[in-house]
């Protein structure tokens, strides 16, 4: 069979995965041989940042190549408009076959009313009227209650979808239906109330970790690998190029690594981040508030999805189970890569690895995400492995780069590598000059956004943040607040000393505020394209 000369694309993406939690990133304990193998034959970015450190908005930024302020899905609880064009749609229009196995989260996964604004049904109806089309397609309850419920295909450009919804061992979508076919009593195995006993685990009492009874072979990570392999087999039977997104919901909490992965790493062997007990100089109010909350926890405290301050034991357990989840994912990636090789597709497939955002996981004594832009949250892995390139072998040698890059760059890079023009309004840049070794300077800074929905940190308004990050500094501002964060990343890579109020740093603060303003202006939305002069 004569295959297309156009490259295939395989994108592996995880959920809430720090950039330093990889063997190839120098982690002293965690082993990730299959992901490391991708880096060994590709380009690994060490300064790759999200557009926003929140699941749903950043996944929309990946798909559109646009910041949340441009595509409109600025916070969890909104849905990506069908009026936004994804790069997967562009590939499909150009003859690519497209598929997704795993997590999407481009639409809401619950029907729980919004935290902000509350009780304003008129505004809910107005929002629905603004975005015609079918939404709510990923609401877990609808999948669980109606076996006939399905996505409208193509779904944001994906012709095939094997969907998982949610986290841990309680996921819904196609996986839950598949699990019930394998095990008629499957619902008696999932969730914390059906878990194997782990009474000595602090996170179990917080309902942020439990030892699942779901077998390794039936866990969502294994299901996603299996469906990815089946999709690759289908692609191999044809001659059209393909794009496959293999999207794992782990290592996002709650932590439920299955089988041997639960105790593959022991909390007693885990080293806490150096910043865990370090002195924090002029920490911003959210950090001080979180630490005060830890000191005054109620007896039956249960954390939500946002940041919270942790004890040493809680942090050690979270890190150990996070490593177990990542090891499980790494083995699944190895399985998919073996299938890619056996089908004869590897030599013409660009393989990528990334995550939607990071996790504090002990940095400054905190965990999870929300309201802060520490590097552990905004910096994620990105590996580009391109054996299909016709560039010179020397330019494709394994390399690492400190080039500042972002999630919004993935769409532009894939389209450029496929020989396709970017969609008008895309704000990302092609990374091809970097991955081919032509340059290590793509931009001077990255702009990171965040819009919160909850009132948190003892504040009387929701979090609205903007951050400018260069290789040397980070400045973060909060809407309506006189305080912010300013860090010297060269002198203080752990971001422990806030220079916002430091008298000697006021000129630096003013300069970076100006650069932030220009970055925000430069990323103003230019879509849709004008149809006339007036």
Coordinates of C-alpha atoms in Angstrom, one line a residue:
X1 CA 0.0 0.0 0.0
X2 CA 1.4 3.4 -0.9
X3 CA 1.1 5.7 2.1
X4 CA 0.8 9.5 2.1
X5 CA 4.0 11.4 2.4
X6 CA 2.3 13.8 4.8
X7 CA 3.2 13.0 8.4
X8 CA 1.0 11.4 10.9
X9 CA 0.6 12.9 14.4
X10 CA 0.3 11.2 17.7
X11 CA -0.3 13.5 20.7
X12 CA 0.0 12.1 24.3
X13 CA -1.4 14.4 26.9
X14 CA -1.8 13.9 30.6
X15 CA -3.7 15.9 33.3
X16 CA -2.0 17.9 36.0
X17 CA 1.5 16.7 35.3
X18 CA 4.5 18.8 36.4
X19 CA 7.4 19.3 34.0
X20 CA 9.9 17.9 36.5
X21 CA 8.0 14.7 37.1
X22 CA 9.8 12.7 34.3
X23 CA 13.0 10.7 34.3
X24 CA 14.3 12.6 31.3
X25 CA 13.9 15.8 33.3
X26 CA 16.3 14.5 35.9
X27 CA 13.9 13.3 38.5
X28 CA 15.9 11.4 41.2
X29 CA 13.2 8.7 41.9
X30 CA 10.5 8.5 39.2
X31 CA 11.2 6.2 36.3
X32 CA 9.5 6.9 32.9
X33 CA 11.5 4.9 30.3
X34 CA 9.0 5.1 27.5
X35 CA 8.5 8.9 27.7
X36 CA 12.3 9.2 28.1
X37 CA 12.7 7.3 24.8
X38 CA 10.6 10.0 23.1
X39 CA 12.9 12.7 24.4
X40 CA 16.0 10.6 23.4
X41 CA 14.9 10.9 19.8
X42 CA 13.4 14.4 19.8
X43 CA 13.4 17.8 21.3
X44 CA 12.4 18.4 25.0
X45 CA 11.4 21.9 26.0
X46 CA 12.4 22.9 29.6
X47 CA 10.4 26.2 29.6
X48 CA 7.1 25.2 28.1
X49 CA 4.2 26.9 29.8
X50 CA 0.4 26.8 29.8
X51 CA -1.9 29.5 28.5
X52 CA -3.8 29.1 31.8
X53 CA -3.2 26.5 34.6
X54 CA -6.8 25.3 34.6
X55 CA -8.0 22.1 32.8
X56 CA -10.9 23.1 30.6
X57 CA -9.6 26.5 29.4
X58 CA -6.1 25.3 28.6
X59 CA -7.4 22.3 26.7
X60 CA -9.4 24.7 24.6
X61 CA -6.2 26.8 24.1
X62 CA -4.4 23.6 22.8
X63 CA -7.2 22.9 20.3
X64 CA -7.6 26.5 19.0
X65 CA -4.1 27.9 19.4
X66 CA -5.7 30.9 21.2
X67 CA -5.6 32.3 24.7
X68 CA -8.7 31.9 26.9
X69 CA -9.5 35.6 26.5
X70 CA -9.7 35.0 22.8
X71 CA -11.6 31.7 22.5
X72 CA -13.9 32.5 25.4
X73 CA -13.6 29.4 27.5
X74 CA -11.9 31.3 30.2
X75 CA -12.8 29.2 33.2
X76 CA -14.1 25.7 34.1
X77 CA -17.9 25.7 33.6
X78 CA -17.9 27.3 30.1
X79 CA -17.9 25.3 26.9
X80 CA -15.8 25.7 23.8
X81 CA -18.0 27.4 21.2
X82 CA -18.7 25.5 18.1
X83 CA -17.9 28.8 16.3
X84 CA -14.2 28.3 17.3
X85 CA -12.2 26.4 14.8
X86 CA -9.8 23.8 16.1
X87 CA -6.6 22.7 14.4
X88 CA -8.0 19.2 14.3
X89 CA -10.8 20.5 12.1
X90 CA -8.2 22.0 9.8
X91 CA -6.4 18.6 9.6
X92 CA -9.6 16.8 8.8
X93 CA -10.5 19.3 6.1
X94 CA -7.1 18.6 4.6
X95 CA -7.8 14.8 4.4
X96 CA -6.5 13.6 7.7
X97 CA -8.3 11.0 9.7
X98 CA -8.8 12.1 13.3
X99 CA -9.4 10.4 16.6
X100 CA -9.4 11.0 20.3
X101 CA -9.0 8.3 23.0
X102 CA -9.6 9.5 26.6
X103 CA -10.3 12.9 28.1
X104 CA -11.6 15.8 26.1
X105 CA -13.1 18.3 28.6
X106 CA -14.0 20.8 25.9
X107 CA -17.5 20.9 27.3
X108 CA -18.8 20.8 30.9
X109 CA -18.7 17.4 32.7
X110 CA -21.3 18.3 35.4
X111 CA -24.6 20.1 35.5
X112 CA -23.9 21.6 38.9
X113 CA -24.9 25.3 38.9
X114 CA -22.0 27.8 38.7
X115 CA -20.4 29.2 41.8
X116 CA -20.3 32.7 40.2
X117 CA -22.6 34.3 39.5
X118 CA -25.1 32.3 41.6
X119 CA -28.9 32.1 41.1
X120 CA -29.1 34.2 38.0
X121 CA -31.0 31.9 35.6
X122 CA -31.5 34.7 33.1
X123 CA -27.7 34.9 32.6
X124 CA -27.5 31.1 32.1
X125 CA -30.1 31.3 29.3
X126 CA -28.4 34.3 27.8
X127 CA -25.1 32.4 27.6
X128 CA -26.8 29.4 25.9
X129 CA -28.3 31.8 23.3
X130 CA -24.9 33.2 22.5
X131 CA -23.5 29.8 21.4
X132 CA -25.8 27.9 19.1
X133 CA -25.1 24.2 18.8
X134 CA -25.3 21.1 21.0
X135 CA -23.5 21.4 24.4
X136 CA -23.5 19.4 27.6
X137 CA -22.3 16.4 25.6
X138 CA -19.7 15.5 28.2
X139 CA -21.9 15.7 31.3
X140 CA -21.2 12.4 33.2
X141 CA -24.7 11.9 34.5
X142 CA -26.2 11.8 31.0
X143 CA -23.8 9.1 30.0
X144 CA -24.4 7.1 33.2
X145 CA -28.2 7.3 33.0
X146 CA -28.7 6.7 29.3
X147 CA -26.7 4.0 27.4
X148 CA -27.8 5.5 24.1
X149 CA -26.3 8.9 24.9
X150 CA -23.6 9.8 22.4
X151 CA -21.4 12.6 21.0
X152 CA -22.2 14.4 17.8
X153 CA -19.4 13.5 15.4
X154 CA -17.2 14.9 14.3
X155 CA -16.6 16.4 17.8
X156 CA -14.5 19.5 17.4
X157 CA -12.8 17.8 14.5
X158 CA -12.5 14.3 15.9
X159 CA -14.2 11.7 13.7
X160 CA -13.7 8.9 16.2
X161 CA -13.9 9.3 20.0
X162 CA -13.5 6.8 22.9
X163 CA -14.4 9.2 25.7
X164 CA -13.5 9.2 29.4
X165 CA -15.1 11.8 31.7
X166 CA -13.8 12.7 35.1
X167 CA -11.0 11.4 37.3
X168 CA -9.6 8.5 39.3
X169 CA -11.6 5.2 39.1
X170 CA -15.0 7.0 39.0
X171 CA -14.9 8.0 35.3
X172 CA -17.8 7.9 33.0
X173 CA -18.3 8.0 29.2
X174 CA -17.4 5.2 26.9
X175 CA -15.0 3.7 29.5
X176 CA -17.8 3.1 32.1
X177 CA -19.9 1.4 29.5
X178 CA -17.0 -0.8 28.4
X179 CA -16.1 -1.6 32.0
X180 CA -19.7 -2.8 32.7
X181 CA -19.5 -5.1 29.7
X182 CA -16.3 -6.6 31.1
X183 CA -17.6 -6.8 34.6
X184 CA -21.4 -6.8 35.2
X185 CA -20.8 -5.8 38.9
X186 CA -18.3 -3.1 37.9
X187 CA -20.1 -0.3 39.9
X188 CA -19.3 -2.3 43.1
X189 CA -15.5 -1.9 42.4
X190 CA -15.2 1.9 41.9
X191 CA -15.1 4.8 44.2
X192 CA -13.8 5.4 47.7
X193 CA -16.6 3.5 49.4
X194 CA -15.6 0.3 47.5
X195 CA -11.9 0.7 47.8
X196 CA -9.4 -1.7 49.5
X197 CA -8.7 -0.5 53.1
X198 CA -5.8 1.9 53.6
X199 CA -6.6 3.3 57.1
X200 CA -3.0 4.6 57.7
X201 CA -3.2 6.9 54.6
X202 CA -3.9 10.6 55.5
X203 CA -5.1 11.3 51.9
X204 CA -7.7 8.5 52.2
X205 CA -9.3 10.3 55.1
X206 CA -9.4 13.5 53.0
X207 CA -11.0 11.4 50.2
X208 CA -8.1 12.4 47.8
X209 CA -6.7 8.9 47.4
X210 CA -8.0 5.3 47.7
X211 CA -6.8 1.9 46.6
X212 CA -9.1 1.0 43.8
X213 CA -10.4 -2.5 43.2
X214 CA -10.5 -1.9 39.5
X215 CA -7.9 -4.2 37.9
X216 CA -4.9 -2.7 36.1
X217 CA -6.1 -4.1 32.8
X218 CA -9.5 -2.4 33.1
X219 CA -8.4 0.9 34.6
X220 CA -9.1 4.0 32.4
X221 CA -5.4 4.3 31.5
X222 CA -5.3 0.8 30.1
X223 CA -8.6 1.4 28.3
X224 CA -7.2 4.5 26.6
X225 CA -4.1 2.6 25.5
X226 CA -6.2 -0.2 24.2
X227 CA -8.5 2.1 22.2
X228 CA -5.5 4.0 20.9
X229 CA -4.0 0.8 19.6
X230 CA -7.3 -0.1 17.9
X231 CA -7.5 3.3 16.3
X232 CA -3.9 2.9 15.0
X233 CA -4.9 -0.4 13.5
X234 CA -7.7 1.2 11.6
X235 CA -5.4 4.0 10.4
X236 CA -2.9 1.4 9.2
X237 CA -5.5 -0.2 7.0
X238 CA -5.8 3.0 4.9
X239 CA -3.5 5.3 3.2
X240 CA -4.6 8.7 4.6
X241 CA -2.5 10.5 7.2
X242 CA -3.9 10.6 10.7
X243 CA -4.0 12.7 13.9
X244 CA -4.5 10.7 17.2
X245 CA -4.8 12.3 20.6
X246 CA -4.2 9.8 23.4
X247 CA -5.4 11.7 26.5
X248 CA -4.9 10.4 30.0
X249 CA -7.0 11.8 32.9
X250 CA -4.2 10.9 35.4
X251 CA -2.2 11.9 37.4
X252 CA -4.8 14.4 38.4
X253 CA -6.2 13.8 41.9
X254 CA -7.9 11.9 43.5
X255 CA -5.1 9.5 43.3
X256 CA -6.1 5.9 42.5
X257 CA -3.2 4.2 40.8
X258 CA -4.3 0.6 40.2
X259 CA -2.8 -2.7 41.3
X260 CA 1.0 -2.7 41.6
X261 CA 1.2 1.0 40.9
X262 CA -0.4 1.9 44.2
X263 CA 2.7 1.0 46.2
X264 CA 5.3 1.2 43.4
X265 CA 6.7 4.2 45.2
X266 CA 6.5 4.5 49.0
X267 CA 5.8 7.8 50.8
X268 CA 8.8 7.1 53.1
X269 CA 11.1 7.2 50.0
X270 CA 9.8 10.5 48.7
X271 CA 11.8 13.7 49.0
X272 CA 9.7 16.8 49.6
X273 CA 10.3 19.9 47.5
X274 CA 13.1 22.1 48.8
X275 CA 10.6 24.9 49.2
X276 CA 8.2 22.9 51.4
X277 CA 9.5 24.2 54.7
X278 CA 11.5 27.2 53.4
X279 CA 11.0 30.7 54.7
X280 CA 8.5 32.6 52.5
X281 CA 9.4 36.3 52.2
X282 CA 6.5 38.7 51.8
X283 CA 4.3 35.9 50.4
X284 CA 1.1 37.1 48.8
X285 CA -2.2 37.0 50.8
X286 CA -3.5 33.7 49.1
X287 CA -0.4 31.8 50.3
X288 CA -0.6 33.2 53.8
X289 CA -4.3 32.4 53.9
X290 CA -3.8 28.8 52.8
X291 CA -1.1 28.3 55.5
X292 CA -3.4 29.8 58.1
X293 CA -6.2 27.4 57.0
X294 CA -3.9 24.4 57.5
X295 CA -3.2 25.5 61.1
X296 CA -6.9 25.8 61.8
X297 CA -8.4 22.9 59.9
X298 CA -11.8 21.6 61.2
X299 CA -12.0 18.0 62.2
X300 CA -13.7 16.8 59.1
X301 CA -11.8 18.9 56.6
X302 CA -12.2 17.8 52.9
X303 CA -10.3 19.8 50.2
X304 CA -11.9 20.7 47.0
X305 CA -10.3 21.1 43.6
X306 CA -8.4 24.3 44.5
X307 CA -5.1 24.9 46.3
X308 CA -4.7 23.9 49.9
X309 CA -1.8 23.7 52.4
X310 CA -0.7 20.2 53.2
X311 CA 1.1 18.4 56.0
X312 CA 4.4 16.5 55.4
X313 CA 2.6 13.2 55.4
X314 CA -0.1 14.3 53.0
X315 CA 2.5 15.7 50.6
X316 CA 4.6 12.5 50.7
X317 CA 1.6 10.4 50.0
X318 CA 0.5 12.6 47.2
X319 CA 3.9 12.5 45.5
X320 CA 4.2 8.7 45.9
X321 CA 0.8 8.1 44.3
X322 CA 1.4 10.8 41.7
X323 CA 4.5 8.8 40.7
X324 CA 2.5 5.6 40.6
X325 CA 0.0 7.2 38.3
X326 CA 2.7 8.5 36.0
X327 CA 4.4 5.1 35.9
X328 CA 1.1 3.5 34.8
X329 CA 0.8 6.1 32.1
X330 CA 4.3 5.6 31.0
X331 CA 3.7 1.8 30.5
X332 CA 0.5 2.7 28.5
X333 CA 2.5 5.0 26.3
X334 CA 5.0 2.1 25.8
X335 CA 2.2 -0.1 24.7
X336 CA 0.9 2.4 22.1
X337 CA 4.4 3.1 20.8
X338 CA 5.0 -0.7 20.4
X339 CA 1.8 -0.9 18.3
X340 CA 2.8 2.1 16.2
X341 CA 6.1 0.4 15.5
X342 CA 4.6 -3.0 14.7
X343 CA 2.1 -1.4 12.2
X344 CA 5.0 0.2 10.4
X345 CA 3.7 3.7 11.2
X346 CA 6.5 5.0 13.4
X347 CA 8.8 6.3 10.8
X348 CA 6.2 8.7 9.4
X349 CA 4.6 9.8 12.7
X350 CA 5.4 12.9 14.7
X351 CA 4.9 12.0 18.4
X352 CA 4.3 14.7 21.0
X353 CA 4.0 14.6 24.8
X354 CA 2.6 17.3 27.0
X355 CA 0.1 18.0 29.9
X356 CA -2.7 20.5 30.4
X357 CA -1.1 22.1 33.5
X358 CA 1.0 21.2 36.6
X359 CA 0.4 20.9 40.3
X360 CA 2.0 22.6 43.3
X361 CA 2.5 19.1 44.9
X362 CA 4.4 20.5 47.9
X363 CA 5.8 23.7 46.5
X364 CA 5.6 26.3 49.3
X365 CA 3.8 23.7 51.4
X366 CA 0.8 23.7 49.0
X367 CA -0.9 21.3 46.7
X368 CA -3.2 21.2 43.6
X369 CA -3.9 24.5 41.7
X370 CA -5.7 27.8 41.6
X371 CA -4.9 31.4 42.3
X372 CA -1.1 31.1 42.0
X373 CA 1.3 31.0 39.1
X374 CA 4.3 29.2 40.5
X375 CA 6.4 27.4 38.0
X376 CA 5.2 24.0 39.2
X377 CA 1.7 24.9 38.0
X378 CA 2.4 26.7 34.8
X379 CA 5.4 24.8 33.4
X380 CA 4.5 21.5 31.8
X381 CA 6.4 18.9 29.7
X382 CA 6.6 19.2 26.0
X383 CA 8.5 16.7 23.8
X384 CA 8.5 16.7 20.0
X385 CA 9.8 13.5 18.4
X386 CA 9.8 13.8 14.6
X387 CA 11.4 10.8 12.8
X388 CA 9.4 11.7 9.7
X389 CA 11.2 15.0 9.1
X390 CA 13.3 15.5 5.9
X391 CA 15.6 17.9 7.8
X392 CA 19.2 17.1 8.1
X393 CA 20.1 14.4 10.7
X394 CA 22.2 16.8 12.7
X395 CA 19.3 19.1 13.2
X396 CA 17.1 16.2 14.5
X397 CA 19.6 15.0 17.1
X398 CA 18.2 14.7 20.6
X399 CA 18.3 18.1 22.2
X400 CA 16.9 20.2 25.0
X401 CA 15.9 23.8 24.6
X402 CA 15.2 26.7 27.0
X403 CA 13.1 28.4 24.3
X404 CA 10.0 30.0 25.9
X405 CA 7.0 28.2 24.4
X406 CA 3.3 27.6 25.3
X407 CA 0.4 25.3 24.9
X408 CA -1.0 27.7 22.2
X409 CA 2.0 26.9 20.0
X410 CA 1.1 23.3 19.5
X411 CA -1.7 24.0 17.0
X412 CA 0.4 26.3 14.9
X413 CA 3.3 23.8 14.9
X414 CA 1.2 20.8 13.9
X415 CA -0.4 22.7 11.0
X416 CA 3.0 24.0 9.9
X417 CA 4.5 20.5 9.9
X418 CA 1.5 19.3 7.9
X419 CA 2.0 22.0 5.4
X420 CA -1.2 23.8 6.3
X421 CA -1.8 27.5 6.9
X422 CA -2.7 28.6 10.5
X423 CA -6.3 29.5 11.2
X424 CA -6.9 33.3 11.3
X425 CA -6.8 34.4 14.9
X426 CA -4.3 31.8 16.2
X427 CA -2.0 33.4 18.7
X428 CA 0.6 30.6 19.0
X429 CA 3.8 30.3 17.0
X430 CA 5.3 27.4 15.1
X431 CA 8.0 25.7 17.1
X432 CA 9.6 24.2 14.0
X433 CA 12.6 26.6 14.0
X434 CA 13.3 25.5 17.5
X435 CA 12.8 21.7 17.1
X436 CA 15.0 21.7 14.0
X437 CA 17.8 23.5 15.9
X438 CA 17.7 26.8 14.0
X439 CA 17.1 28.9 17.1
X440 CA 16.6 28.7 20.9
X441 CA 14.8 32.1 21.0
X442 CA 11.1 32.1 20.0
X443 CA 9.9 35.0 22.2
X444 CA 11.0 37.0 25.1
X445 CA 8.1 36.2 27.4
X446 CA 4.9 34.3 27.8
X447 CA 1.5 35.6 28.9
X448 CA -0.5 33.4 31.3
X449 CA -4.1 34.1 32.1
X450 CA -6.5 32.9 34.9
X451 CA -10.1 33.5 35.6
X452 CA -11.6 31.9 38.7
X453 CA -15.2 31.1 39.4
X454 CA -15.1 30.7 43.2
X455 CA -14.6 33.1 46.0
X456 CA -11.5 31.8 47.7
X457 CA -8.5 32.8 49.8
X458 CA -10.7 34.9 52.1
X459 CA -11.2 37.4 49.3
X460 CA -14.4 39.2 48.5
X461 CA -14.1 38.7 44.7
X462 CA -13.1 35.9 42.4
X463 CA -9.5 35.5 41.3
X464 CA -8.6 37.2 38.0
X465 CA -4.9 37.0 37.2
X466 CA -2.4 37.8 34.5
X467 CA 1.3 36.7 34.6
X468 CA 4.2 37.7 32.5
X469 CA 7.1 35.1 32.6
X470 CA 10.5 35.6 31.1
X471 CA 13.6 33.4 31.6
X472 CA 14.7 35.8 34.3
X473 CA 11.5 37.0 36.1
X474 CA 7.9 36.4 36.8
X475 CA 5.3 39.1 37.6
X476 CA 1.7 38.2 38.5
X477 CA -1.1 40.8 39.0
X478 CA -4.5 40.3 40.6
X479 CA -7.6 42.3 39.5
X480 CA -8.6 44.9 42.1
X481 CA -5.7 44.1 44.5
X482 CA -2.8 46.4 45.4
X483 CA -0.6 43.3 45.9
X484 CA 1.0 40.9 43.5
X485 CA 4.1 38.7 43.0
X486 CA 7.4 39.6 41.5
X487 CA 10.2 36.9 41.5
X488 CA 13.8 36.9 40.3
X489 CA 13.9 33.4 38.7
X490 CA 17.7 33.5 38.3
X491 CA 18.5 34.3 41.9
X492 CA 15.4 32.6 43.4
X493 CA 14.3 29.7 41.1
X494 CA 12.0 28.3 43.9
X495 CA 10.1 31.6 43.9
X496 CA 10.3 32.0 47.7
X497 CA 11.1 35.8 47.8
X498 CA 8.3 38.1 46.6
X499 CA 9.9 41.4 45.5
X500 CA 6.6 43.2 44.9
X501 CA 7.2 45.6 47.8
X502 CA 11.0 45.5 47.8
X503 CA 12.2 49.1 47.5
X504 CA 15.2 48.1 45.4
X505 CA 12.9 46.3 42.9
X506 CA 10.4 49.0 42.1
X507 CA 12.0 50.0 38.8
X508 CA 12.0 46.3 37.8
X509 CA 8.4 46.0 38.8
X510 CA 7.5 49.1 36.7
X511 CA 9.4 47.8 33.7
X512 CA 7.7 44.3 33.9
X513 CA 4.3 45.9 34.3
X514 CA 4.9 47.8 31.1
X515 CA 6.0 44.6 29.3
X516 CA 2.9 42.8 30.6
X517 CA 0.7 45.6 29.2
X518 CA 2.3 45.3 25.8
X519 CA 2.0 41.4 25.9
X520 CA -1.7 41.7 26.6
X521 CA -2.1 44.3 23.8
X522 CA -0.1 42.1 21.4
X523 CA -2.4 39.1 22.1
X524 CA -5.6 41.0 21.6
X525 CA -8.1 38.9 19.7
X526 CA -8.0 39.5 15.9
X527 CA -10.8 37.1 14.9
X528 CA -13.1 37.0 13.0
X529 CA -11.5 38.3 9.9
X530 CA -13.1 41.6 8.6
X531 CA -15.5 41.2 5.7
X532 CA -15.4 44.7 4.4
X533 CA -13.7 48.1 5.0
X534 CA -16.8 49.5 6.8

